[in-house]
XYZ file of C-alpha atoms in Angstrom:
418
model
C 92.243 105.945 104.512
C 90.278 105.754 101.417
C 88.858 102.305 100.513
C 88.529 101.141 97.164
C 84.949 100.377 95.190
C 84.710 96.808 94.470
C 82.564 95.715 91.340
C 81.215 92.488 90.431
C 82.393 91.912 86.291
C 81.844 87.827 85.882
C 80.232 84.830 86.618
C 79.720 80.964 86.236
C 78.547 78.285 87.390
C 78.370 74.258 87.195
C 75.580 73.591 88.985
C 72.519 71.037 89.333
C 70.230 73.971 87.315
C 72.655 73.772 84.669
C 76.415 74.093 83.296
C 76.833 77.959 83.076
C 75.724 80.920 84.557
C 72.554 81.659 81.782
C 71.672 78.050 81.849
C 71.434 78.303 86.424
C 69.497 81.895 86.869
C 67.003 80.970 84.115
C 66.049 77.899 85.175
C 66.015 79.755 88.663
C 63.742 82.046 87.251
C 61.726 79.062 86.041
C 61.427 77.233 89.185
C 62.441 74.309 88.053
C 64.226 72.198 90.505
C 67.201 70.024 90.677
C 66.266 67.364 92.982
C 66.521 63.189 90.715
C 67.373 59.986 91.807
C 70.684 60.277 92.978
C 73.411 59.068 90.140
C 76.478 59.575 91.667
C 76.291 56.162 93.806
C 73.782 52.991 94.294
C 71.228 55.238 96.771
C 69.094 52.044 97.271
C 69.364 51.278 100.553
C 69.925 55.092 101.945
C 67.004 56.993 103.781
C 67.204 59.596 101.270
C 67.627 58.127 97.681
C 67.833 61.979 95.620
C 69.716 64.765 95.549
C 70.342 68.153 93.530
C 73.207 66.388 91.152
C 75.298 68.765 88.464
C 73.635 66.645 85.471
C 75.018 65.014 82.149
C 78.176 66.034 83.451
C 81.635 63.994 81.767
C 84.728 64.761 83.134
C 86.085 64.425 79.507
C 84.437 67.392 77.863
C 86.738 70.143 80.126
C 89.806 67.956 80.807
C 92.349 65.635 79.843
C 91.615 62.318 80.904
C 95.420 61.855 82.959
C 94.466 65.775 84.002
C 90.641 64.889 85.040
C 92.180 61.335 87.394
C 93.890 64.109 89.753
C 90.902 66.602 90.382
C 88.263 65.078 92.936
C 84.966 66.080 91.661
C 84.805 68.988 93.525
C 88.155 70.880 92.143
C 86.553 69.613 89.170
C 83.460 71.973 89.609
C 85.580 74.796 90.886
C 87.776 74.712 87.649
C 84.854 74.939 84.893
C 83.034 77.946 87.084
C 85.626 80.152 86.931
C 87.434 79.339 83.396
C 83.361 81.083 81.747
C 83.886 83.583 84.833
C 86.803 84.450 84.007
C 86.051 85.083 79.953
C 82.331 86.487 81.093
C 84.382 89.104 83.087
C 86.589 89.834 79.362
C 90.096 89.829 81.764
C 92.949 89.960 79.353
C 95.157 88.085 81.485
C 98.369 88.626 78.831
C 97.387 92.299 79.954
C 97.269 92.004 83.943
C 99.571 92.322 86.473
C 98.952 88.468 87.287
C 100.634 89.324 91.122
C 97.922 91.302 91.550
C 95.113 88.987 91.491
C 94.097 86.506 93.737
C 91.966 83.907 94.637
C 89.763 83.147 97.507
C 87.419 80.047 97.672
C 85.238 78.668 99.900
C 84.706 74.758 100.220
C 83.124 73.327 103.076
C 84.408 69.484 102.780
C 86.580 69.066 99.796
C 87.895 66.350 98.385
C 85.412 64.118 100.036
C 84.653 61.023 97.518
C 88.387 60.682 96.918
C 88.512 60.594 100.937
C 85.555 57.739 101.277
C 87.788 55.921 98.295
C 90.633 55.757 98.952
C 89.632 54.695 103.115
C 87.479 51.859 101.668
C 90.111 50.477 98.980
C 92.379 50.553 101.827
C 90.055 48.090 103.936
C 88.516 46.148 101.032
C 92.223 44.735 100.361
C 93.401 43.118 102.816
C 94.524 46.928 105.172
C 97.240 46.281 102.648
C 98.731 50.187 103.030
C 98.568 51.480 98.708
C 96.868 54.830 97.977
C 96.829 56.867 95.487
C 99.601 59.468 95.448
C 97.326 62.053 94.332
C 95.679 60.871 97.335
C 96.175 63.960 99.748
C 96.639 66.873 97.181
C 92.576 65.612 95.853
C 91.231 65.350 99.211
C 92.451 68.682 100.354
C 90.044 71.743 100.487
C 92.257 74.121 99.814
C 93.053 73.039 96.875
C 90.404 73.777 94.415
C 92.020 77.537 95.303
C 95.656 75.778 94.227
C 94.398 74.916 91.429
C 93.119 78.304 89.868
C 95.943 80.177 90.518
C 99.015 77.395 89.482
C 96.168 77.056 85.728
C 95.952 81.337 85.565
C 99.164 82.582 86.752
C 97.426 84.252 89.765
C 100.134 85.261 92.626
C 97.805 87.165 94.672
C 96.376 85.832 97.809
C 95.281 82.009 97.736
C 93.334 80.004 100.144
C 89.689 78.409 100.776
C 87.710 79.337 103.440
C 86.082 76.533 105.957
C 83.361 77.489 107.559
C 80.838 74.808 106.808
C 77.843 76.123 104.346
C 79.181 80.236 105.479
C 82.506 78.659 103.233
C 81.752 80.627 100.330
C 80.343 83.652 101.169
C 83.517 83.884 104.317
C 85.541 84.024 101.088
C 84.059 86.822 99.327
C 83.880 88.816 102.514
C 87.559 88.403 102.073
C 87.821 88.901 98.660
C 85.983 91.635 99.062
C 87.774 93.797 102.145
C 91.935 92.822 100.188
C 90.240 95.086 96.823
C 89.064 97.968 99.495
C 91.741 97.689 101.036
C 94.430 98.422 98.664
C 96.094 94.907 98.112
C 94.581 92.899 95.097
C 93.068 94.574 91.662
C 90.895 91.699 91.266
C 89.823 87.999 93.173
C 88.393 84.816 91.557
C 86.175 83.753 93.799
C 83.419 81.734 94.845
C 83.182 77.815 95.830
C 82.215 74.254 94.938
C 81.090 71.311 96.392
C 80.695 67.690 95.845
C 79.520 65.548 98.974
C 77.106 63.496 97.046
C 78.636 60.172 98.028
C 77.745 57.349 100.256
C 79.674 59.348 103.213
C 78.256 62.349 102.767
C 74.203 61.345 102.182
C 75.017 58.887 105.334
C 76.120 61.906 107.540
C 73.441 63.486 106.840
C 70.940 60.496 106.848
C 72.955 60.075 110.633
C 71.723 63.238 111.550
C 68.326 63.878 110.219
C 69.299 66.627 108.305
C 68.199 65.849 104.956
C 64.808 65.298 103.666
C 63.443 61.782 103.272
C 60.599 62.744 100.819
C 61.761 60.267 97.934
C 58.679 59.601 96.241
C 58.265 63.671 94.818
C 62.303 64.583 94.985
C 61.309 67.918 92.981
C 59.314 68.916 96.162
C 61.139 67.895 99.217
C 62.942 71.661 99.129
C 60.535 73.841 100.164
C 62.076 75.972 102.418
C 58.934 78.551 104.817
C 56.373 75.342 104.082
C 54.903 73.851 106.538
C 55.959 69.955 105.374
C 59.414 70.669 104.544
C 61.579 67.759 106.609
C 65.561 68.759 105.758
C 67.194 70.405 103.280
C 68.080 68.522 99.951
C 71.902 67.994 98.748
C 73.427 69.158 95.731
C 76.906 69.474 94.558
C 78.501 72.022 91.935
C 80.635 75.313 91.716
C 80.172 79.121 91.449
C 82.617 81.493 90.671
C 82.166 85.236 90.706
C 84.999 88.197 89.701
C 85.483 90.625 92.049
C 86.957 93.785 90.598
C 87.868 97.014 92.344
C 86.238 99.864 90.097
C 88.650 102.024 88.907
C 90.413 99.000 86.922
C 87.235 97.651 85.640
C 86.494 101.100 84.496
C 89.847 101.013 83.007
C 89.251 98.715 81.267
C 85.461 99.260 80.362
C 84.113 96.306 81.752
C 81.011 95.429 82.243
C 79.191 95.940 85.440
C 76.635 93.569 88.079
C 76.605 95.126 90.700
C 78.814 96.772 93.271
C 79.893 94.576 96.452
C 79.063 96.672 99.291
C 79.015 95.245 102.566
C 79.784 91.770 104.564
C 78.893 90.781 108.308
C 79.835 87.959 110.279
C 79.409 87.016 113.501
C 78.854 83.435 115.557
C 75.742 82.156 117.185
C 78.111 80.970 120.509
C 74.936 78.431 120.668
C 74.969 74.907 119.188
C 77.174 72.524 116.843
C 74.418 72.417 114.393
C 71.715 74.160 115.070
C 71.167 78.566 114.811
C 70.045 80.288 117.926
C 66.575 79.616 118.007
C 65.899 83.885 117.865
C 68.357 84.257 115.458
C 70.491 86.590 117.151
C 73.517 85.569 115.007
C 71.689 86.234 111.404
C 70.228 89.025 112.345
C 74.239 89.781 113.666
C 75.434 89.214 110.558
C 72.500 91.133 108.520
C 73.000 94.221 110.402
C 76.803 94.166 110.464
C 77.184 93.457 106.988
C 73.930 96.965 106.105
C 76.189 99.088 108.815
C 79.536 97.968 106.420
C 77.955 98.754 103.472
C 77.688 102.714 105.461
C 73.184 101.659 104.786
C 70.059 101.143 106.553
C 68.139 98.155 107.374
C 65.516 100.575 105.096
C 67.603 100.617 102.378
C 67.668 96.505 101.767
C 65.190 95.694 98.625
C 65.998 91.906 98.397
C 67.063 89.031 100.626
C 68.333 85.600 99.427
C 68.003 83.496 102.312
C 69.893 80.849 103.495
C 66.270 79.029 103.055
C 67.391 75.364 103.409
C 63.946 73.942 104.018
C 64.695 72.473 107.598
C 62.338 72.488 110.625
C 64.403 74.789 112.599
C 66.521 76.768 110.927
C 63.724 77.901 108.300
C 62.130 79.665 111.935
C 64.953 80.898 112.843
C 66.252 83.055 110.086
C 62.409 84.966 109.765
C 62.148 85.834 112.930
C 65.678 87.377 112.512
C 64.683 89.538 109.757
C 61.570 90.940 111.351
C 63.897 91.587 114.484
C 66.215 93.585 112.411
C 63.732 94.977 109.503
C 60.666 95.231 111.735
C 57.987 96.871 109.645
C 59.883 96.891 106.575
C 60.399 93.611 106.195
C 56.996 93.233 104.645
C 58.335 95.632 101.798
C 61.584 93.193 100.939
C 61.444 90.724 98.159
C 62.288 87.289 100.353
C 63.381 84.307 98.721
C 65.448 80.997 98.938
C 66.787 79.711 95.460
C 67.625 76.348 98.015
C 64.257 75.095 96.722
C 65.589 74.864 93.586
C 69.027 74.146 93.484
C 69.184 72.446 96.801
C 71.739 72.863 99.197
C 75.461 73.441 98.140
C 76.656 73.604 100.951
C 79.887 75.383 100.881
C 79.132 76.838 97.654
C 76.321 77.755 98.759
C 76.590 81.247 98.917
C 78.471 81.376 96.181
C 75.182 80.607 94.027
C 73.318 82.490 96.026
C 75.678 85.544 96.118
C 75.417 85.139 91.514
C 71.293 84.637 92.179
C 71.184 88.025 94.179
C 74.091 89.959 91.747
C 71.460 89.135 89.362
C 68.203 89.706 91.155
C 69.646 93.460 91.062
C 70.978 93.202 87.525
C 68.473 91.560 85.653
C 65.361 93.493 87.618
C 63.476 89.535 88.274
C 63.463 87.845 92.094
C 63.062 84.261 91.713
C 60.356 82.167 93.493
C 60.993 79.675 96.478
C 59.424 76.995 94.875
C 57.257 74.612 96.585
C 55.474 76.499 98.867
C 52.246 75.178 99.779
C 50.479 75.381 103.399
C 51.516 77.734 106.152
C 53.747 77.258 109.584
C 52.170 78.778 112.308
C 55.619 79.298 114.057
C 56.699 81.779 110.922
C 55.300 85.169 110.759
C 53.952 84.945 107.271
C 51.753 88.840 107.895
C 55.806 90.741 108.543
C 57.316 89.060 105.398
C 57.255 90.083 101.716
C 58.003 86.068 101.058
C 58.422 85.678 97.343
C 56.362 81.976 96.583
C 56.045 80.217 93.908
C 56.331 82.653 91.190
C 59.442 85.141 90.306
C 58.657 88.751 90.304
C 60.031 91.584 88.275
C 60.556 94.057 90.793
C 63.520 97.423 91.108
C 66.474 95.827 92.923
C 68.624 98.441 94.484
C 70.392 96.487 97.087
C 70.109 93.364 98.477
C 71.731 90.585 101.007
C 72.351 87.432 100.394
C 72.886 84.971 103.714
C 74.842 82.245 104.598
C 75.254 80.411 107.937
C 76.515 77.353 108.792
C 76.754 74.465 110.694
C 79.453 75.350 114.325
C 77.240 78.856 114.661
C 78.721 81.218 111.497
C 76.809 83.255 109.413
C 77.752 85.381 107.050
C 76.417 88.847 105.188
C 76.420 90.063 101.721
C 75.142 93.121 100.472
C 74.982 94.009 96.707
C 74.084 97.568 94.991
C 72.769 98.981 91.710
C 76.233 100.067 91.037
C 76.201 103.803 89.973
C 78.900 105.874 88.937
């Protein structure tokens, strides 16, 4: 069958760098860190006392007070970024067949605050089994997609993918495939996460997964730097509108870029660590490129998973060199997590947005905080973009996300041409 072409026609974001996609992008290209001392709770007794939180966020700026009480921050972030993306897309929902628009969302954890609060209240109140009637619908990971669907009347496929830090990339891959198979005209897709609370920070501290650079939070996320000591937790949401090309052209939509391919793989190696040679990462990138009908030499830019962890930041460059060979020297390679922090299940969404804008705007955001080379990383073979944004013509780009459990997802975006 002839597959449909898929394009990106709208974007929205609520992140540690800004309350809109534009604010977030401008902070990225200017190399701004979103890290700061934690405000969501008293972290004074925790090993890590900082994170990349959404700044100055007031729920009642976006929701009626009664509605806000029914929504975990994870769902709130998703609804806010989606409202911006739909407006940005120019979709006139009164003229659309809403049965042909769906929602595929990504979240690795879901309503952690709701879960933690309810369990804490239970144990503090003499184990009296009195729970909020909204406990379950606020907590479950799928609920953000449900809320988006209900708010706008979207009756197409509606669900949430959960694959740890690859969740929103899996969601976007599914949305892409549904559209090109002719199953829908458009999708609201992306992801949200809100895990900067006691259980989230404490859990990652126990794993020794997150940075403890409490004296310099803004320098803590330092992908590919020798002195990295773990990722920096982040929260927020990002939404992309994926749309069938002819549908977008018929309504005169602006087009940011084309979604060209998706590759998914499993490491089959370890519960939390990546394959040491990046075998699964190389496979997801290769499969995405082949799915796009391209070759490795066509790639101009890679927004890496690049979490600032000791092991992960060694495996991914190895995967890049093994797949791209000499061409890796010509690819602009960065990690926007150095600025946003790690949005966990929403990481793929905000990084896909950054990748699309790199193509659309001709600018590659930097990987900030790079100071010293790690002898385990082959810098001579990879064109890393360190500390300062680079203006460049980007025709084809990859966005990588890899999650606990060995989940790997790579997406290919390219400059739109008719």
